[in-house]
GROMACS .gro file of N, CA and C in nm:
model
  294
    1MET      N    1 -10.357   5.364   0.808
    1MET     CA    2 -10.267   5.373   0.694
    1MET      C    3 -10.257   5.516   0.647
    2ALA      N    4 -10.142   5.550   0.599
    2ALA     CA    5 -10.114   5.688   0.558
    2ALA      C    6 -10.171   5.714   0.419
    3GLU      N    7 -10.218   5.836   0.401
    3GLU     CA    8 -10.269   5.877   0.270
    3GLU      C    9 -10.170   5.965   0.197
    4ALA      N   10 -10.068   6.016   0.267
    4ALA     CA   11  -9.966   6.102   0.207
    4ALA      C   12  -9.827   6.046   0.242
    5ILE      N   13  -9.734   6.064   0.149
    5ILE     CA   14  -9.597   6.015   0.171
    5ILE      C   15  -9.537   6.073   0.298
    6ASP      N   16  -9.562   6.200   0.323
    6ASP     CA   17  -9.503   6.265   0.441
    6ASP      C   18  -9.554   6.205   0.572
    7ASP      N   19  -9.666   6.133   0.567
    7ASP     CA   20  -9.722   6.072   0.688
    7ASP      C   21  -9.666   5.932   0.715
    8LEU      N   22  -9.593   5.876   0.620
    8LEU     CA   23  -9.534   5.743   0.640
    8LEU      C   24  -9.420   5.752   0.739
    9THR      N   25  -9.415   5.659   0.834
    9THR     CA   26  -9.315   5.662   0.939
    9THR      C   27  -9.285   5.522   0.990
   10VAL      N   28  -9.171   5.505   1.054
   10VAL     CA   29  -9.140   5.381   1.123
   10VAL      C   30  -9.157   5.397   1.274
   11ALA      N   31  -9.187   5.518   1.318
   11ALA     CA   32  -9.208   5.543   1.460
   11ALA      C   33  -9.320   5.452   1.510
   12TYR      N   34  -9.301   5.399   1.632
   12TYR     CA   35  -9.398   5.304   1.684
   12TYR      C   36  -9.411   5.320   1.835
   13HIS      N   37  -9.535   5.320   1.880
   13HIS     CA   38  -9.564   5.328   2.023
   13HIS      C   39  -9.642   5.203   2.063
   14GLU      N   40  -9.612   5.153   2.182
   14GLU     CA   41  -9.680   5.036   2.234
   14GLU      C   42  -9.716   5.062   2.379
   15GLY      N   43  -9.843   5.052   2.411
   15GLY     CA   44  -9.884   5.078   2.548
   15GLY      C   45  -9.850   5.219   2.595
   16GLY      N   46  -9.855   5.315   2.502
   16GLY     CA   47  -9.824   5.453   2.535
   16GLY      C   48  -9.675   5.484   2.545
   17GLU      N   49  -9.591   5.384   2.518
   17GLU     CA   50  -9.446   5.403   2.526
   17GLU      C   51  -9.384   5.399   2.386
   18GLU      N   52  -9.294   5.493   2.360
   18GLU     CA   53  -9.224   5.495   2.232
   18GLU      C   54  -9.122   5.381   2.230
   19VAL      N   55  -9.133   5.292   2.129
   19VAL     CA   56  -9.040   5.180   2.120
   19VAL      C   57  -8.953   5.188   1.995
   20VAL      N   58  -8.998   5.260   1.893
   20VAL     CA   59  -8.917   5.286   1.774
   20VAL      C   60  -8.922   5.436   1.749
   21ARG      N   61  -8.806   5.499   1.746
   21ARG     CA   62  -8.796   5.643   1.725
   21ARG      C   63  -8.737   5.669   1.587
   22GLU      N   64  -8.814   5.736   1.502
   22GLU     CA   65  -8.765   5.774   1.370
   22GLU      C   66  -8.675   5.896   1.386
   23LEU      N   67  -8.553   5.886   1.330
   23LEU     CA   68  -8.457   5.995   1.340
   23LEU      C   69  -8.454   6.080   1.213
   24ASP      N   70  -8.481   6.016   1.098
   24ASP     CA   71  -8.479   6.088   0.971
   24ASP      C   72  -8.537   5.997   0.864
   25LYS      N   73  -8.569   6.054   0.749
   25LYS     CA   74  -8.612   5.974   0.636
   25LYS      C   75  -8.581   6.046   0.507
   26ALA      N   76  -8.559   5.966   0.402
   26ALA     CA   77  -8.533   6.019   0.268
   26ALA      C   78  -8.624   5.944   0.171
   27VAL      N   79  -8.705   6.018   0.099
   27VAL     CA   80  -8.792   5.958  -0.001
   27VAL      C   81  -8.707   5.934  -0.126
   28LEU      N   82  -8.691   5.807  -0.162
   28LEU     CA   83  -8.608   5.770  -0.277
   28LEU      C   84  -8.688   5.772  -0.407
   29THR      N   85  -8.813   5.729  -0.403
   29THR     CA   86  -8.902   5.736  -0.519
   29THR      C   87  -9.042   5.771  -0.471
   30ARG      N   88  -9.114   5.841  -0.557
   30ARG     CA   89  -9.253   5.878  -0.530
   30ARG      C   90  -9.342   5.821  -0.638
   31GLY      N   91  -9.467   5.806  -0.606
   31GLY     CA   92  -9.563   5.758  -0.704
   31GLY      C   93  -9.645   5.643  -0.649
   32ALA      N   94  -9.703   5.563  -0.740
   32ALA     CA   95  -9.785   5.449  -0.698
   32ALA      C   96  -9.702   5.351  -0.616
   33TRP      N   97  -9.573   5.339  -0.649
   33TRP     CA   98  -9.478   5.262  -0.569
   33TRP      C   99  -9.377   5.360  -0.511
   34THR      N  100  -9.377   5.373  -0.381
   34THR     CA  101  -9.290   5.469  -0.311
   34THR      C  102  -9.186   5.394  -0.230
   35THR      N  103  -9.062   5.441  -0.236
   35THR     CA  104  -8.953   5.381  -0.161
   35THR      C  105  -8.894   5.486  -0.068
   36ILE      N  106  -8.881   5.450   0.059
   36ILE     CA  107  -8.829   5.544   0.160
   36ILE      C  108  -8.719   5.477   0.241
   37LEU      N  109  -8.612   5.551   0.263
   37LEU     CA  110  -8.503   5.508   0.350
   37LEU      C  111  -8.522   5.579   0.485
   38PHE      N  112  -8.536   5.501   0.591
   38PHE     CA  113  -8.555   5.555   0.725
   38PHE      C  114  -8.431   5.533   0.810
   39LYS      N  115  -8.402   5.631   0.895
   39LYS     CA  116  -8.300   5.619   0.999
   39LYS      C  117  -8.377   5.615   1.131
   40TYR      N  118  -8.346   5.515   1.216
   40TYR     CA  119  -8.424   5.500   1.338
   40TYR      C  120  -8.342   5.435   1.448
   41THR      N  121  -8.400   5.428   1.565
   41THR     CA  122  -8.341   5.358   1.678
   41THR      C  123  -8.455   5.291   1.755
   42GLU      N  124  -8.420   5.182   1.823
   42GLU     CA  125  -8.520   5.106   1.898
   42GLU      C  126  -8.491   5.111   2.048
   43LEU      N  127  -8.596   5.106   2.125
   43LEU     CA  128  -8.584   5.105   2.270
   43LEU      C  129  -8.532   4.969   2.317
   44ASP      N  130  -8.431   4.972   2.402
   44ASP     CA  131  -8.382   4.851   2.469
   44ASP      C  132  -8.460   4.843   2.600
   45ARG      N  133  -8.552   4.753   2.606
   45ARG     CA  134  -8.641   4.746   2.723
   45ARG      C  135  -8.566   4.712   2.852
   46SER      N  136  -8.453   4.644   2.840
   46SER     CA  137  -8.378   4.607   2.961
   46SER      C  138  -8.309   4.727   3.025
   47THR      N  139  -8.268   4.826   2.942
   47THR     CA  140  -8.200   4.944   2.996
   47THR      C  141  -8.288   5.068   2.996
   48GLY      N  142  -8.391   5.068   2.912
   48GLY     CA  143  -8.476   5.186   2.900
   48GLY      C  144  -8.418   5.291   2.808
   49ASP      N  145  -8.303   5.261   2.745
   49ASP     CA  146  -8.237   5.355   2.655
   49ASP      C  147  -8.259   5.312   2.510
   50PHE      N  148  -8.245   5.408   2.421
   50PHE     CA  149  -8.252   5.376   2.279
   50PHE      C  150  -8.114   5.331   2.233
   51GLY      N  151  -8.112   5.225   2.151
   51GLY     CA  152  -7.988   5.161   2.109
   51GLY      C  153  -7.922   5.230   1.991
   52GLN      N  154  -7.842   5.152   1.920
   52GLN     CA  155  -7.763   5.203   1.809
   52GLN      C  156  -7.853   5.243   1.692
   53THR      N  157  -7.798   5.329   1.609
   53THR     CA  158  -7.869   5.375   1.490
   53THR      C  159  -7.884   5.259   1.391
   54ARG      N  160  -8.002   5.249   1.334
   54ARG     CA  161  -8.032   5.147   1.234
   54ARG      C  162  -8.098   5.216   1.115
   55PHE      N  163  -8.110   5.140   1.007
   55PHE     CA  164  -8.171   5.193   0.884
   55PHE      C  165  -8.264   5.088   0.827
   56THR      N  166  -8.365   5.131   0.756
   56THR     CA  167  -8.455   5.039   0.687
   56THR      C  168  -8.502   5.103   0.558
   57ILE      N  169  -8.513   5.021   0.456
   57ILE     CA  170  -8.568   5.065   0.328
   57ILE      C  171  -8.706   5.003   0.319
   58ARG      N  172  -8.808   5.086   0.298
   58ARG     CA  173  -8.946   5.039   0.291
   58ARG      C  174  -9.008   5.074   0.157
   59ARG      N  175  -9.085   4.979   0.103
   59ARG     CA  176  -9.159   5.001  -0.022
   59ARG      C  177  -9.308   5.000   0.010
   60TYR      N  178  -9.378   5.095  -0.046
   60TYR     CA  179  -9.521   5.108  -0.026
   60TYR      C  180  -9.590   5.116  -0.161
   61GLN      N  181  -9.710   5.059  -0.167
   61GLN     CA  182  -9.792   5.071  -0.287
   61GLN      C  183  -9.916   5.151  -0.251
   62LYS      N  184  -9.950   5.248  -0.336
   62LYS     CA  185 -10.069   5.328  -0.310
   62LYS      C  186 -10.189   5.257  -0.371
   63ARG      N  187 -10.285   5.224  -0.287
   63ARG     CA  188 -10.408   5.158  -0.330
   63ARG      C  189 -10.525   5.220  -0.256
   64GLY      N  190 -10.629   5.252  -0.330
   64GLY     CA  191 -10.748   5.307  -0.267
   64GLY      C  192 -10.720   5.433  -0.188
   65GLY      N  193 -10.621   5.510  -0.230
   65GLY     CA  194 -10.589   5.636  -0.164
   65GLY      C  195 -10.497   5.625  -0.043
   66SER      N  196 -10.455   5.503  -0.008
   66SER     CA  197 -10.367   5.484   0.107
   66SER      C  198 -10.241   5.406   0.066
   67PHE      N  199 -10.133   5.431   0.138
   67PHE     CA  200 -10.008   5.359   0.114
   67PHE      C  201 -10.006   5.231   0.198
   68ILE      N  202  -9.984   5.119   0.131
   68ILE     CA  203  -9.982   4.989   0.195
   68ILE      C  204  -9.838   4.937   0.194
   69PRO      N  205  -9.783   4.897   0.310
   69PRO     CA  206  -9.647   4.843   0.311
   69PRO      C  207  -9.640   4.714   0.231
   70LYS      N  208  -9.538   4.702   0.147
   70LYS     CA  209  -9.523   4.584   0.062
   70LYS      C  210  -9.394   4.507   0.090
   71SER      N  211  -9.286   4.577   0.119
   71SER     CA  212  -9.161   4.507   0.149
   71SER      C  213  -9.070   4.597   0.230
   72ARG      N  214  -8.970   4.533   0.293
   72ARG     CA  215  -8.873   4.610   0.371
   72ARG      C  216  -8.743   4.534   0.379
   73PHE      N  217  -8.638   4.610   0.396
   73PHE     CA  218  -8.504   4.554   0.419
   73PHE      C  219  -8.443   4.633   0.533
   74ASN      N  220  -8.406   4.563   0.640
   74ASN     CA  221  -8.347   4.628   0.755
   74ASN      C  222  -8.195   4.620   0.750
   75ILE      N  223  -8.131   4.733   0.775
   75ILE     CA  224  -7.985   4.742   0.785
   75ILE      C  225  -7.957   4.758   0.933
   76SER      N  226  -7.892   4.658   0.991
   76SER     CA  227  -7.887   4.648   1.136
   76SER      C  228  -7.781   4.731   1.206
   77SER      N  229  -7.688   4.790   1.129
   77SER     CA  230  -7.583   4.868   1.195
   77SER      C  231  -7.523   4.969   1.099
   78VAL      N  232  -7.451   5.064   1.154
   78VAL     CA  233  -7.379   5.161   1.073
   78VAL      C  234  -7.272   5.090   0.991
   79ASP      N  235  -7.208   4.990   1.049
   79ASP     CA  236  -7.105   4.914   0.977
   79ASP      C  237  -7.163   4.846   0.853
   80GLN      N  238  -7.278   4.783   0.868
   80GLN     CA  239  -7.341   4.720   0.753
   80GLN      C  240  -7.380   4.824   0.648
   81ALA      N  241  -7.429   4.939   0.692
   81ALA     CA  242  -7.465   5.047   0.599
   81ALA      C  243  -7.343   5.094   0.520
   82LYS      N  244  -7.228   5.104   0.587
   82LYS     CA  245  -7.105   5.145   0.519
   82LYS      C  246  -7.063   5.043   0.414
   83LYS      N  247  -7.077   4.915   0.445
   83LYS     CA  248  -7.042   4.810   0.349
   83LYS      C  249  -7.133   4.816   0.227
   84ILE      N  250  -7.261   4.840   0.249
   84ILE     CA  251  -7.355   4.855   0.137
   84ILE      C  252  -7.317   4.976   0.053
   85ARG      N  253  -7.289   5.088   0.121
   85ARG     CA  254  -7.248   5.211   0.051
   85ARG      C  255  -7.123   5.188  -0.033
   86ASP      N  256  -7.021   5.127   0.027
   86ASP     CA  257  -6.895   5.104  -0.043
   86ASP      C  258  -6.913   5.013  -0.164
   87THR      N  259  -6.994   4.911  -0.149
   87THR     CA  260  -7.021   4.820  -0.260
   87THR      C  261  -7.093   4.893  -0.373
   88LEU      N  262  -7.194   4.970  -0.339
   88LEU     CA  263  -7.267   5.047  -0.441
   88LEU      C  264  -7.176   5.148  -0.509
   89ASP      N  265  -7.092   5.216  -0.431
   89ASP     CA  266  -6.998   5.312  -0.490
   89ASP      C  267  -6.909   5.243  -0.594
   90GLY      N  268  -6.860   5.124  -0.562
   90GLY     CA  269  -6.775   5.051  -0.654
   90GLY      C  270  -6.849   5.010  -0.781
   91TRP      N  271  -6.969   4.960  -0.764
   91TRP     CA  272  -7.048   4.918  -0.880
   91TRP      C  273  -7.083   5.037  -0.969
   92ILE      N  274  -7.119   5.149  -0.907
   92ILE     CA  275  -7.155   5.268  -0.984
   92ILE      C  276  -7.032   5.320  -1.059
   93ALA      N  277  -6.917   5.319  -0.995
   93ALA     CA  278  -6.793   5.364  -1.062
   93ALA      C  279  -6.764   5.276  -1.183
   94GLU      N  280  -6.785   5.146  -1.171
   94GLU     CA  281  -6.766   5.055  -1.284
   94GLU      C  282  -6.861   5.090  -1.399
   95GLU      N  283  -6.985   5.117  -1.366
   95GLU     CA  284  -7.086   5.151  -1.467
   95GLU      C  285  -7.052   5.282  -1.538
   96GLU      N  286  -6.995   5.375  -1.462
   96GLU     CA  287  -6.962   5.506  -1.519
   96GLU      C  288  -6.825   5.505  -1.585
   97GLY      N  289  -6.755   5.393  -1.577
   97GLY     CA  290  -6.625   5.381  -1.640
   97GLY      C  291  -6.514   5.455  -1.569
   98SER      N  292  -6.530   5.480  -1.440
   98SER     CA  293  -6.428   5.552  -1.362
   98SER      C  294  -6.322   5.458  -1.311
   0.00000   0.00000   0.00000
């Protein structure tokens, strides 16, 4: 388990092979409860290539000096990410009276 926010990752290796490649991350909140948005891709074992870009939002709680994963939401495609973005943009505009 990670002791620092910068050490948190979705990258994953299995049997010495990279199966999840982290492409980027954005820390949305810091503190005892930390939220991070990750951009990643997964290995397609049938082709040996990494597939389409995906996103995940992960929440961690710091306990005993380490960050423990508590929840996650996976965004399975760029199209789904755009729909989430567009919906949030609309809601925020309503809140701001635009």
